[in-house]
Coordinates of C-alpha atoms and ligand atoms in Angstrom, one line a residue:
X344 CA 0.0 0.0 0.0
X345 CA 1.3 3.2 -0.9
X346 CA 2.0 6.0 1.8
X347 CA 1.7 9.6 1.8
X348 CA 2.4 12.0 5.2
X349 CA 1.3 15.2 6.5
X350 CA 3.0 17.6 9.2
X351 CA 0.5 20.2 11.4
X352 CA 2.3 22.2 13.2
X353 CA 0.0 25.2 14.8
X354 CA 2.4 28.0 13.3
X355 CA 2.3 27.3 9.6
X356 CA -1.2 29.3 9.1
X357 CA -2.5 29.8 5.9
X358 CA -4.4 32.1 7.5
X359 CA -8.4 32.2 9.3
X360 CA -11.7 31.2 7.6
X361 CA -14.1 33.4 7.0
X362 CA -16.9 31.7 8.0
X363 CA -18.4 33.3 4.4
X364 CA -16.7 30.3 2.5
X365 CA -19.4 27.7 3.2
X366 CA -21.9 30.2 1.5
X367 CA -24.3 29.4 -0.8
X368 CA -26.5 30.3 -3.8
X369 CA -30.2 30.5 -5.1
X370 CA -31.0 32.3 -7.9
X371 CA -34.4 32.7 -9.8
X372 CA -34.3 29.6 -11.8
X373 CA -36.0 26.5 -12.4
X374 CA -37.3 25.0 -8.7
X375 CA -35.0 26.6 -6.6
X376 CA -37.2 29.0 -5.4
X377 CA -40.6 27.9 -6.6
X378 CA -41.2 24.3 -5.3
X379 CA -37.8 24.9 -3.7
X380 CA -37.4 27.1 -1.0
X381 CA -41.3 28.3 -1.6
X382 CA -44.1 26.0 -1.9
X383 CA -47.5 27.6 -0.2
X384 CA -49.5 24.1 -0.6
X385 CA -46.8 22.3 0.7
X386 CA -47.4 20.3 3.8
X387 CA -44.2 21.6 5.7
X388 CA -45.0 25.3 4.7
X389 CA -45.5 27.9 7.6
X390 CA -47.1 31.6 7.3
X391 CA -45.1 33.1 4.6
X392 CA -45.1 29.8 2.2
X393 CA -41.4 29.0 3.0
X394 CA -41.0 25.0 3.5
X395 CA -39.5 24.2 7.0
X396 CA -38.0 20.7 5.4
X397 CA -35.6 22.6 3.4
X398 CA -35.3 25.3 6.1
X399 CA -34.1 22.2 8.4
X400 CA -31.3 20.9 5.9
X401 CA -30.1 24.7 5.0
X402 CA -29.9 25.1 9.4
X403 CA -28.2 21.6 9.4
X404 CA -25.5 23.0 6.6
X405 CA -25.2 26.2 8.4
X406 CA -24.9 28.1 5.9
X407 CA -23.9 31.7 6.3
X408 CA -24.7 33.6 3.5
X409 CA -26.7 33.2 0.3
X410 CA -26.5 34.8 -3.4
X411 CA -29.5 36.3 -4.8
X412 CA -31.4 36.5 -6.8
X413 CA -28.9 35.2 -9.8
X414 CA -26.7 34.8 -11.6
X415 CA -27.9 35.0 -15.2
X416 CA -31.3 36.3 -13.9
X417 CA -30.2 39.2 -12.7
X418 CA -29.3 40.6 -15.5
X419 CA -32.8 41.0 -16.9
X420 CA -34.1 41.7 -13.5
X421 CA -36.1 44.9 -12.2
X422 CA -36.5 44.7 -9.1
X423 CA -39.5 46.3 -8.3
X424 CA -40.9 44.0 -9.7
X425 CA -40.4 41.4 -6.8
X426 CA -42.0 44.2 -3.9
X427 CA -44.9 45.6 -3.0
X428 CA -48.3 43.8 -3.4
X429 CA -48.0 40.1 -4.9
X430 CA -50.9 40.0 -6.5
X431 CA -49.7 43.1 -8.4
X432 CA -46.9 41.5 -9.4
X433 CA -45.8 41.3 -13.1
X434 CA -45.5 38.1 -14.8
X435 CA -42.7 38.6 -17.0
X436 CA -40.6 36.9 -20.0
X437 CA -37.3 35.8 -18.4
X438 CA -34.8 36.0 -20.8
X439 CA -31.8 34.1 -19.3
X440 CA -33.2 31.0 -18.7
X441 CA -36.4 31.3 -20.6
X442 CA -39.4 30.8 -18.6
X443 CA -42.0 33.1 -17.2
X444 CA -41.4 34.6 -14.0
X445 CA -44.1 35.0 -11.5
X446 CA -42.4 37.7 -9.2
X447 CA -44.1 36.2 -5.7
X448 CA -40.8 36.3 -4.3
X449 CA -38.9 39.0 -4.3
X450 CA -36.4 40.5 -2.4
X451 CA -38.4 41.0 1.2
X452 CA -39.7 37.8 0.8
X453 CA -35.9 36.4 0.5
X454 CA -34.7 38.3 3.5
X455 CA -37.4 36.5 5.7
X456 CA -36.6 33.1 4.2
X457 CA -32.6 34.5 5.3
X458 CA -33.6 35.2 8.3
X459 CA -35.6 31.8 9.4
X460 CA -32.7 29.7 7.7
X461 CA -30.6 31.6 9.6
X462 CA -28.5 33.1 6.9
X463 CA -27.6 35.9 5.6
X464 CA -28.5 37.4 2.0
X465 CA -25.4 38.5 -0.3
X466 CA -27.7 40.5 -2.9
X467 CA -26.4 40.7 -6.9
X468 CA -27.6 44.1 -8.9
X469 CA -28.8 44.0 -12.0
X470 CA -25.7 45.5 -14.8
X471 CA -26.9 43.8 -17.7
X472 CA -30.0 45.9 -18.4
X473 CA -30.0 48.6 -15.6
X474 CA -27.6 50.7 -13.9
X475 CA -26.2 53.3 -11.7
X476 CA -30.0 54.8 -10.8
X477 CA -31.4 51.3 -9.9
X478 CA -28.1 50.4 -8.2
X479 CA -28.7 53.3 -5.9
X480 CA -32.1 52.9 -4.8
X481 CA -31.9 49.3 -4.1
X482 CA -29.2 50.2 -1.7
X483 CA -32.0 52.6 -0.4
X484 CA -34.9 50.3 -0.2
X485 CA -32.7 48.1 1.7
X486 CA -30.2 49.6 3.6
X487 CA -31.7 53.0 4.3
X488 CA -33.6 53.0 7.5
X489 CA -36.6 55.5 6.3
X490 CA -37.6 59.4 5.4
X491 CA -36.8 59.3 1.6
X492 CA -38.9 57.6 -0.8
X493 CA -37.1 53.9 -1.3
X494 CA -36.8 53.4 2.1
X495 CA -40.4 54.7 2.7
X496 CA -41.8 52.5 -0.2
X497 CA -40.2 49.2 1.7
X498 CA -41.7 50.4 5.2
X499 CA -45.1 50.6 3.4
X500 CA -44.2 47.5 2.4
X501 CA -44.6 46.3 5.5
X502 CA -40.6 45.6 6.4
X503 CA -39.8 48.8 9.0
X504 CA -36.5 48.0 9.3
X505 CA -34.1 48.2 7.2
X506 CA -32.8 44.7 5.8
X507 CA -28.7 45.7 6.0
X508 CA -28.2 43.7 3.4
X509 CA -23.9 43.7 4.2
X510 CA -22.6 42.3 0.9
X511 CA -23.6 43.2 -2.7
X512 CA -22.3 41.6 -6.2
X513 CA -22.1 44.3 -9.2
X514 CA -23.6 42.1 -11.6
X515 CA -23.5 38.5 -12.8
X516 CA -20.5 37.4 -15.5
X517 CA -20.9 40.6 -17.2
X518 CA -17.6 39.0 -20.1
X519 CA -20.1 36.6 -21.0
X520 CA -22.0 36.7 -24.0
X521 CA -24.4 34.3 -23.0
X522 CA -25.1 37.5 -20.4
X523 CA -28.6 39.6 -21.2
X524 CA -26.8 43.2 -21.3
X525 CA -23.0 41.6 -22.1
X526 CA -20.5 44.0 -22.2
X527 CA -16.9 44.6 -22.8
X528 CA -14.5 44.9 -19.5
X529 CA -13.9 49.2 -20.2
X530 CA -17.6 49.4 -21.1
X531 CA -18.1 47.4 -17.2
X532 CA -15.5 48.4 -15.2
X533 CA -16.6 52.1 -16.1
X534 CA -20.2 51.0 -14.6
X535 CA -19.1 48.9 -11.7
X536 CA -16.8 52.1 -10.7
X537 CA -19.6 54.5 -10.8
X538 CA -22.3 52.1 -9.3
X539 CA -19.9 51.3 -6.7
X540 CA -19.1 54.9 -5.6
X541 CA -22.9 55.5 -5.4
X542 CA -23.7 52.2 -3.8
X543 CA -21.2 52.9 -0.9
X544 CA -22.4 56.5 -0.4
X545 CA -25.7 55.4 0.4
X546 CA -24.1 53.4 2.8
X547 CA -20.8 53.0 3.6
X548 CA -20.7 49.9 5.4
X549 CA -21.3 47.6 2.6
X550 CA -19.0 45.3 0.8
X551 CA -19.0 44.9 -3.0
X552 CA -17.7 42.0 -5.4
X553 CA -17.2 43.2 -8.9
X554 CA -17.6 40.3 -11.7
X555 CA -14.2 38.6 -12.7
X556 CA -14.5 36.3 -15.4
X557 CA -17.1 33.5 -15.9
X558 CA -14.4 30.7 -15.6
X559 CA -10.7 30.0 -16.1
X560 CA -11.3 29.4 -19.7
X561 CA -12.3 32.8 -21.3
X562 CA -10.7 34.1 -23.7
X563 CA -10.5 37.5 -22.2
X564 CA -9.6 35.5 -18.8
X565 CA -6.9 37.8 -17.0
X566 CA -7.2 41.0 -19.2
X567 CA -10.7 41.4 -17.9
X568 CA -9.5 41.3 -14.5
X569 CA -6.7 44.0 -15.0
X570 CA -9.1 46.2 -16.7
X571 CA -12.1 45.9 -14.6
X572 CA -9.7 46.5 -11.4
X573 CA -8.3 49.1 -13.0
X574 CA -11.3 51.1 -12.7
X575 CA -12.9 50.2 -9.7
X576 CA -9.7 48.6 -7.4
X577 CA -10.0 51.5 -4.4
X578 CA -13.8 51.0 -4.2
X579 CA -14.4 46.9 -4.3
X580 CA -13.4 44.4 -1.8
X581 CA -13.4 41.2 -3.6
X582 CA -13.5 40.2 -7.1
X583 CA -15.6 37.1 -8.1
X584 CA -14.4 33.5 -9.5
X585 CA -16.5 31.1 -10.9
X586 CA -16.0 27.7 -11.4
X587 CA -18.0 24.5 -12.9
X588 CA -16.3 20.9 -13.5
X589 CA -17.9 18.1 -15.1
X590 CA -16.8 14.2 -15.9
X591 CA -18.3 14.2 -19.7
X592 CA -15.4 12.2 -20.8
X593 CA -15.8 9.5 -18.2
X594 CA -12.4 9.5 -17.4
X595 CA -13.1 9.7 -13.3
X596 CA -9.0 10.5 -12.5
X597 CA -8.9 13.2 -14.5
X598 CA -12.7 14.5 -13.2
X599 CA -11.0 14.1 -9.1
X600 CA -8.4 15.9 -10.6
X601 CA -10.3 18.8 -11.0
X602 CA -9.2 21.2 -8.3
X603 CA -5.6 21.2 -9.2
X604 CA -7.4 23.7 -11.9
X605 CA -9.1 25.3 -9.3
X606 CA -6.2 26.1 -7.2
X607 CA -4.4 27.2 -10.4
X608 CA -7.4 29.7 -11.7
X609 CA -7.3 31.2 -7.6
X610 CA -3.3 31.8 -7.9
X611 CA -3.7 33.3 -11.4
X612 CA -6.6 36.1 -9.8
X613 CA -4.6 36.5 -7.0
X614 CA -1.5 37.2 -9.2
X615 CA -3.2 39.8 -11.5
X616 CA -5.0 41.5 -8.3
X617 CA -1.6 42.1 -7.1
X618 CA -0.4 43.0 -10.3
X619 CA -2.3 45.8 -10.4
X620 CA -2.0 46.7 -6.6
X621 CA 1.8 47.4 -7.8
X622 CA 1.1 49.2 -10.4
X623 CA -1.2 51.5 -8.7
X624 CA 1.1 51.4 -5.9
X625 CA -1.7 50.9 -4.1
X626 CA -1.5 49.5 0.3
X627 CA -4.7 47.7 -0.3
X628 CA -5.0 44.1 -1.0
X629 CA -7.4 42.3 -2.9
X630 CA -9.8 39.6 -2.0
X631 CA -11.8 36.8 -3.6
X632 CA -15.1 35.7 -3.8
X633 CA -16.2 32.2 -5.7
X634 CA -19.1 32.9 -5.4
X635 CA -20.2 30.3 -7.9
X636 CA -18.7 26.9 -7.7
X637 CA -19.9 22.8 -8.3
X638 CA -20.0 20.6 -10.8
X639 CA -22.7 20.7 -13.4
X640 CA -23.0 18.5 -16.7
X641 CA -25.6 16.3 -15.6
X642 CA -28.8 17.6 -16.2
X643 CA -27.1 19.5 -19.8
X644 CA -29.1 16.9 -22.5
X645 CA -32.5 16.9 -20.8
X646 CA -32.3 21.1 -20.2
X647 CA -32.0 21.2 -24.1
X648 CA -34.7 19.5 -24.3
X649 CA -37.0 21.4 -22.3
X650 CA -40.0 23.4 -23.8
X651 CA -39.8 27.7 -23.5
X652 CA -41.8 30.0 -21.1
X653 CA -43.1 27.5 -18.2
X654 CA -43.0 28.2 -14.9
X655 CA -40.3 26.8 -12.6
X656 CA -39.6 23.9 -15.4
X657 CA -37.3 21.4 -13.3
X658 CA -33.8 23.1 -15.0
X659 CA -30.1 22.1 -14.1
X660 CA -31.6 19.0 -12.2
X661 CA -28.1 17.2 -11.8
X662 CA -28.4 14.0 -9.6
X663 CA -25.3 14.0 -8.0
X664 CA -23.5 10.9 -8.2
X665 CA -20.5 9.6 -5.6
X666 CA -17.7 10.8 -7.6
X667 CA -19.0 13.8 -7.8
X668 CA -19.0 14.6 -3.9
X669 CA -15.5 13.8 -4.2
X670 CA -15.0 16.8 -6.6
X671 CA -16.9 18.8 -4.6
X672 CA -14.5 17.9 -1.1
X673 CA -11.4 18.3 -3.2
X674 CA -13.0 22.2 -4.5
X675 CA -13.8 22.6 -0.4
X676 CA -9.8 21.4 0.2
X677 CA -9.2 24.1 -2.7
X678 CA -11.0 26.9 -1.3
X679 CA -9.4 26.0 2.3
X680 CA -5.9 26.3 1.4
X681 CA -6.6 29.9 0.3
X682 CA -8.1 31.3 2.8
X683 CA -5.6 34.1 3.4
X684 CA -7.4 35.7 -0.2
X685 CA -10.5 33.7 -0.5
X686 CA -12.9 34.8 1.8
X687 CA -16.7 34.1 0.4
X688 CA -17.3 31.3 -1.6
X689 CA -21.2 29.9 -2.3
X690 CA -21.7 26.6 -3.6
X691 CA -24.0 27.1 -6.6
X692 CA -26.6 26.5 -6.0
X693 CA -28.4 25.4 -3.0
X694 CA -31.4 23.6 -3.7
X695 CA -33.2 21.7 -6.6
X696 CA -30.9 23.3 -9.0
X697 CA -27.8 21.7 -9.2
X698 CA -27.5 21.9 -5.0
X699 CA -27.0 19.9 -2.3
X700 CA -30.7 19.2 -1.7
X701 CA -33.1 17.9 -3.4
X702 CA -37.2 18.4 -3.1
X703 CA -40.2 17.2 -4.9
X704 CA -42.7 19.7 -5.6
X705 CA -45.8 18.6 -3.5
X706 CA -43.6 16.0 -1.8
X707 CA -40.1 15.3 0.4
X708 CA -36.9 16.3 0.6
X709 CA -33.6 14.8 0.3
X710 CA -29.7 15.2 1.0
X711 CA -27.5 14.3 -2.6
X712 CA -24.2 13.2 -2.1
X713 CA -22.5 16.3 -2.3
X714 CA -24.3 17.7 0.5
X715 CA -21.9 15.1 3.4
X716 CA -18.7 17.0 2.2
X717 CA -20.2 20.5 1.8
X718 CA -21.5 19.8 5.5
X719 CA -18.3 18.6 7.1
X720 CA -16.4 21.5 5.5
X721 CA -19.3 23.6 6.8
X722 CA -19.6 22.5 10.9
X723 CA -15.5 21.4 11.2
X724 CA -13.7 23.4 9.1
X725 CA -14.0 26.7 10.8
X726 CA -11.1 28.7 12.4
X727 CA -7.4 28.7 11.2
X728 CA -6.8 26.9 8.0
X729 CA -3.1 24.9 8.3
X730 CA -0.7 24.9 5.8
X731 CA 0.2 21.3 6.2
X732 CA 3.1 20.2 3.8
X733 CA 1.5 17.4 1.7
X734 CA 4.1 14.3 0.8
X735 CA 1.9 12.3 -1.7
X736 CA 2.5 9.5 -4.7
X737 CA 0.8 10.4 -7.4
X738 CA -0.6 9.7 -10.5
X739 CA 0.0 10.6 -14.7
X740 CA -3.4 13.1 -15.8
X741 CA -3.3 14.4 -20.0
X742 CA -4.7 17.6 -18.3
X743 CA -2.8 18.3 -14.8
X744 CA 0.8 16.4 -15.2
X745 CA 1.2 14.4 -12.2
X746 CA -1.9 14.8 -9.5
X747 CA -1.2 13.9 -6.1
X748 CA -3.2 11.1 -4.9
X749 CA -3.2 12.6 -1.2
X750 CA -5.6 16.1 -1.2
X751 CA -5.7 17.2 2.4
X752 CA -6.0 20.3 4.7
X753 CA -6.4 21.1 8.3
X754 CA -7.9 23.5 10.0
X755 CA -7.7 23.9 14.0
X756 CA -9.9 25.6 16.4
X757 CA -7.7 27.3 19.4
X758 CA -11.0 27.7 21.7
X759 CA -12.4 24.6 21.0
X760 CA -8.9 23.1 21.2
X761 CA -9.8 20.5 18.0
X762 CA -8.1 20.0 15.1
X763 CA -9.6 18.9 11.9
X764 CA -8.1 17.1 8.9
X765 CA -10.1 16.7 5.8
X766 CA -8.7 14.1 3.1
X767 CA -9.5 12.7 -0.1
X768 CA -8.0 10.0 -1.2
X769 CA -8.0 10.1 -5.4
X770 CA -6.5 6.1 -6.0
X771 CA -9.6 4.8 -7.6
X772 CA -7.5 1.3 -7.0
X773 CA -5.9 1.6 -3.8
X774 CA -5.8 2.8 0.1
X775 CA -4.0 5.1 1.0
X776 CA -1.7 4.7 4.2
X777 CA -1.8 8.4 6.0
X778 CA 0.6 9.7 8.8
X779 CA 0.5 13.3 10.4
X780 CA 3.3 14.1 12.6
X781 CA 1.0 15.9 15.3
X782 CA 4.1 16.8 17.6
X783 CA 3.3 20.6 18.4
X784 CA -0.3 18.6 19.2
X785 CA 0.6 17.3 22.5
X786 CA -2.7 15.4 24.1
X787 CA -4.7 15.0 21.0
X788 CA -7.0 12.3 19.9
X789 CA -9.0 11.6 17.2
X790 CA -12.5 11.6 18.4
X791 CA -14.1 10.9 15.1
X792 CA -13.0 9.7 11.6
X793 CA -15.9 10.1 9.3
X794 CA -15.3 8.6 5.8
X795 CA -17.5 8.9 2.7
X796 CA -16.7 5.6 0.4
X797 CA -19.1 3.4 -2.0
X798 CA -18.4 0.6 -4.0
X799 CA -19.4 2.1 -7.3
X800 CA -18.5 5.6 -8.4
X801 CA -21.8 6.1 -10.1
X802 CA -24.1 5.8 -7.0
X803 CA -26.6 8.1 -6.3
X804 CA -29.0 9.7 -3.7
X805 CA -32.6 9.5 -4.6
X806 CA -36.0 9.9 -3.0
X807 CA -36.7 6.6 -2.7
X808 CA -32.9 5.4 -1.9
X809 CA -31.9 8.6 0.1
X810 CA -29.1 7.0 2.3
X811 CA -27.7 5.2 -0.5
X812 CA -24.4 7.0 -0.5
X813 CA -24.3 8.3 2.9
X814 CA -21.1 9.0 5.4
X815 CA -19.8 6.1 8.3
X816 CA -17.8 6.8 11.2
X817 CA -16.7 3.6 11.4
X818 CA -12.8 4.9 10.4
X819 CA -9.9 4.1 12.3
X820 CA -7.8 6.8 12.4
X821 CA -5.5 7.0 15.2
X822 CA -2.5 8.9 16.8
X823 CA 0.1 7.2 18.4
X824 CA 3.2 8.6 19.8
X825 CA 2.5 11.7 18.8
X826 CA 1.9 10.0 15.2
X827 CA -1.5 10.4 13.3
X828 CA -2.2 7.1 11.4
X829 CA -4.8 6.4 9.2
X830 CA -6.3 4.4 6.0
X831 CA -7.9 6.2 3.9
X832 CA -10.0 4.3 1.6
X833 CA -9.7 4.0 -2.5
X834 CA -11.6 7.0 -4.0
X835 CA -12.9 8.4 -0.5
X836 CA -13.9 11.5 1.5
X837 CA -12.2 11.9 5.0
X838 CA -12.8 14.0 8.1
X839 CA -10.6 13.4 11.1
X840 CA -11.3 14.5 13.9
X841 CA -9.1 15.5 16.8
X842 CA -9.2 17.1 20.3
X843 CA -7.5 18.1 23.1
X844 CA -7.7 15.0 26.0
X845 CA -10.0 16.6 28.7
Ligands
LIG1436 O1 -25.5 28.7 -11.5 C1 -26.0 28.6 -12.7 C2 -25.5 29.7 -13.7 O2 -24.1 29.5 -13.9 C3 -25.6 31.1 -13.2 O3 -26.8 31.7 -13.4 C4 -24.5 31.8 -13.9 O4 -24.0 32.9 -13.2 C5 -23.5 30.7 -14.2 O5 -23.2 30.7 -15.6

């Protein structure tokens, strides 16, 4: 059996996790909302039409913040539209994803769904179709709390406080041309920059992401970052990534080998941010936001398929198969070993489409594979992420060179005195024989070694075999003199868990 090795030592930090990196996403599309988080007839729904099922997974995730209300929809979205009276509510022709949208929820109506799920909202502006005017008074309508018209209009709404909505995107993958109201990176940066400046002097305390590019692979893929933070660098706080794998090719080692391209596509942002720090001799230092990432191919052939102008048609549908929730842990191992410049991150999206959990309209609810490693990351892997000098055989890939089979990360939690190493172990073939020299971890056990394995890759979560591919604890991890030891499984998903003797 081949070996690989790990040393934590408390000093080598990579740096503290936002607790903003387990966020998450729903955007106006398909069920997600409608039949997702919102279903009036539903059995589980309370006063507002919000089903407590899903609230009750999102609570178990804990997750901390949520993007609305797109992605591509915002970029066709007005959104006064989504307030006021429901039953005066346009239906309208929604151009990104072609369907008709109803407008019963709209932005109060996501805030109290924030609120019970005990989130937070991360609210996207529409700069595909509207601009620096409707930039400003949705600031107002939210943030503002009363005596001018926007933030009257939302009191006589009914919502007297304001919402203090604390983080806002400027746009949705505005280099796309797949994007209602696409434009070049001058013709955006100039309107993130003014929308920005406005945004903020309605209220200074919010945080903005301007749009990067739409993933790694655009064309334009640097030069729009240089340009658009040329023009708005002083007045943003983060810029966005956003990142979608898939296994079309069936070739699973190259699909678990994903994330060597994620961590790749971070270091490159993080290189042209600082580029341009320099040149604009500039103290401040820019910060990330993936505030889309997954994988998504699944549910590609049947979308093409599906007819125009429904309502909430069941769109990006992926059934998320065992592989695939290894991706998704080696993207969370990704995201972890940057914390010191990623600091928000949503998993896109969060339910129905392409999410962690599933529903059926009129009936239950269910937790795909992807949700056990999105969980983990979520509940464990708080605190200070540890830079933890990986030793690993690896393994020839056409795309990555040689991939280690070992991807790991720790993260440790001085109050709590615990320590948390999360593992997967790419060898389709083989275990994998781990030891951590825990030295500077004097008195630690493990307590728990959760692993997520299955016999066949393929295997999936349904709502008639839910627990199909669910995590055991029945790992042995150990640590003996001072020496972590543990198997990790072929192609599996490890937490190890270790605390402080009491
Ligand atoms: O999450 C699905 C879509 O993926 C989003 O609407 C868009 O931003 C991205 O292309």
């Amino acid at each position: 059996m081949e070996k690989a090795t790990i040393t934590l030592h408390r000093e080598l930090r990579i740096g503290e996790v936002d607790n903003r990196l387990y966020g998450s996403f729903i955007e106006h599309l398909g069920r997600a909302i409608y039949g997702g988080i919102y279903e009036p007839d539903h059995p589980t729904a309370d006063e507002d039409g919000f089903r407590r099922d899903v609230i009750d997974l999102v609570k178990e995730l804990q997750v901390p913040i949520v993007r609305y209300p797109g992605g591509n929809f915002v970029s066709g979205y007005n959104w006064k539209d989504g307030v006021g009276p429901i039953e005066k509510r346009p239906r309208r022709l929604e151009l990104a994803w072609k369907t008709i949208e109803t407008n019963e929820v709209g932005t109060n109506e996501f805030v109290t769904w924030a609120k019970k799920a005990k989130t937070e909202a991360m609210m996207a502006i529409n700069l595909g179709t509207r601009g620096v005017d409707d930039a400003r008074n949705l600031v107002e309508y939210c943030n503002h709390p009363g005596g001018t018209q926007w933030s009257n209009l939302r009191i006589s709404h009914g919502y007297k406080e304001p919402h203090d909505i604390p983080v806002w995107c400027l746009g949705n993958e505005m280099d796309g041309g797949w994007q209602i109201g696409h434009k070049t990176a001058v013709e955006y940066g100039r309107l993130a920059q003014e929308c920005a400046k406005v945004m903020k002097w309605v209220d200074p305390r919010i945080e903005l992401v301007v749009c990067g590019s739409s993933n790694r692979g655009m064309p334009t893929f640097v030069d729009w970052e240089a340009t658009v933070l040329d023009y708005t660098y002083e007045l943003v706080d983060y810029i966005s990534l956003h990142t979608y794998f898939g296994n079309r090719s069936g070739d699973s080692p190259n699909f678990l080998a994903k994330s060597v391209g994620m961590d790749a596509f971070i270091e490159e942002v993080i290189a042209t941010c600082d580029y341009v720090k320099a040149r604009k001799r500039s103290k401040k230092t820019m910060m990330l936001s993936f505030d889309e990432w997954n994988v998504w191919y699944h549910s590609n052939t049947a979308d093409r398929q599906l007819p125009r102008w429904s309502i909430a048609p069941p769109q990006l549908e992926d059934i998320y198969n065992f592989e695939d929730a290894l991706v998704v842990g080696c993207m969370l191992i990704s995201l972890l070993k940057h914390v010191d410049r990623v600091k928000m991150a949503c998993l896109a999206q969060l339910v129905n489409v392409i999410a962690p959990i599933m529903t059926e309209t009129g009936g239950g609810v269910y937790r795909q594979t992807i949700f056990y490693p999105y969980l983990h990351a979520s509940v464990y892997g708080r605190g200070t992420a540890l830079n933890i000098s990986v030793k690993s055989p690896s393994y020839q890939d056409r795309e990555f060179d040689q991939v280690p089979y070992l991807e790991a990360v720790a993260t440790m939690d001085e109050e709590a005195e615990a320590l948390t190493v999360f593992a997967v172990n790419r060898n389709l073939e083989e275990s994998l024989a781990l030891e951590g020299d825990v030295r500077d971890f004097a008195d630690y056990v493990v307590v728990e070694h959760i692993v997520l394995e299955h016999a066949n890759l393929k295997a999936v979560n349904t709502m008639d075999e839910p627990d199909n591919v669910v995590p055991h604890t029945s790992g042995r991890a150990k640590v003996e003199a001072r020496q972590l030891e543990a198997l990790l499984p072929r192609a599996s998903w490890n937490v190890i868990r270790l605390e402080k003797r009491k």
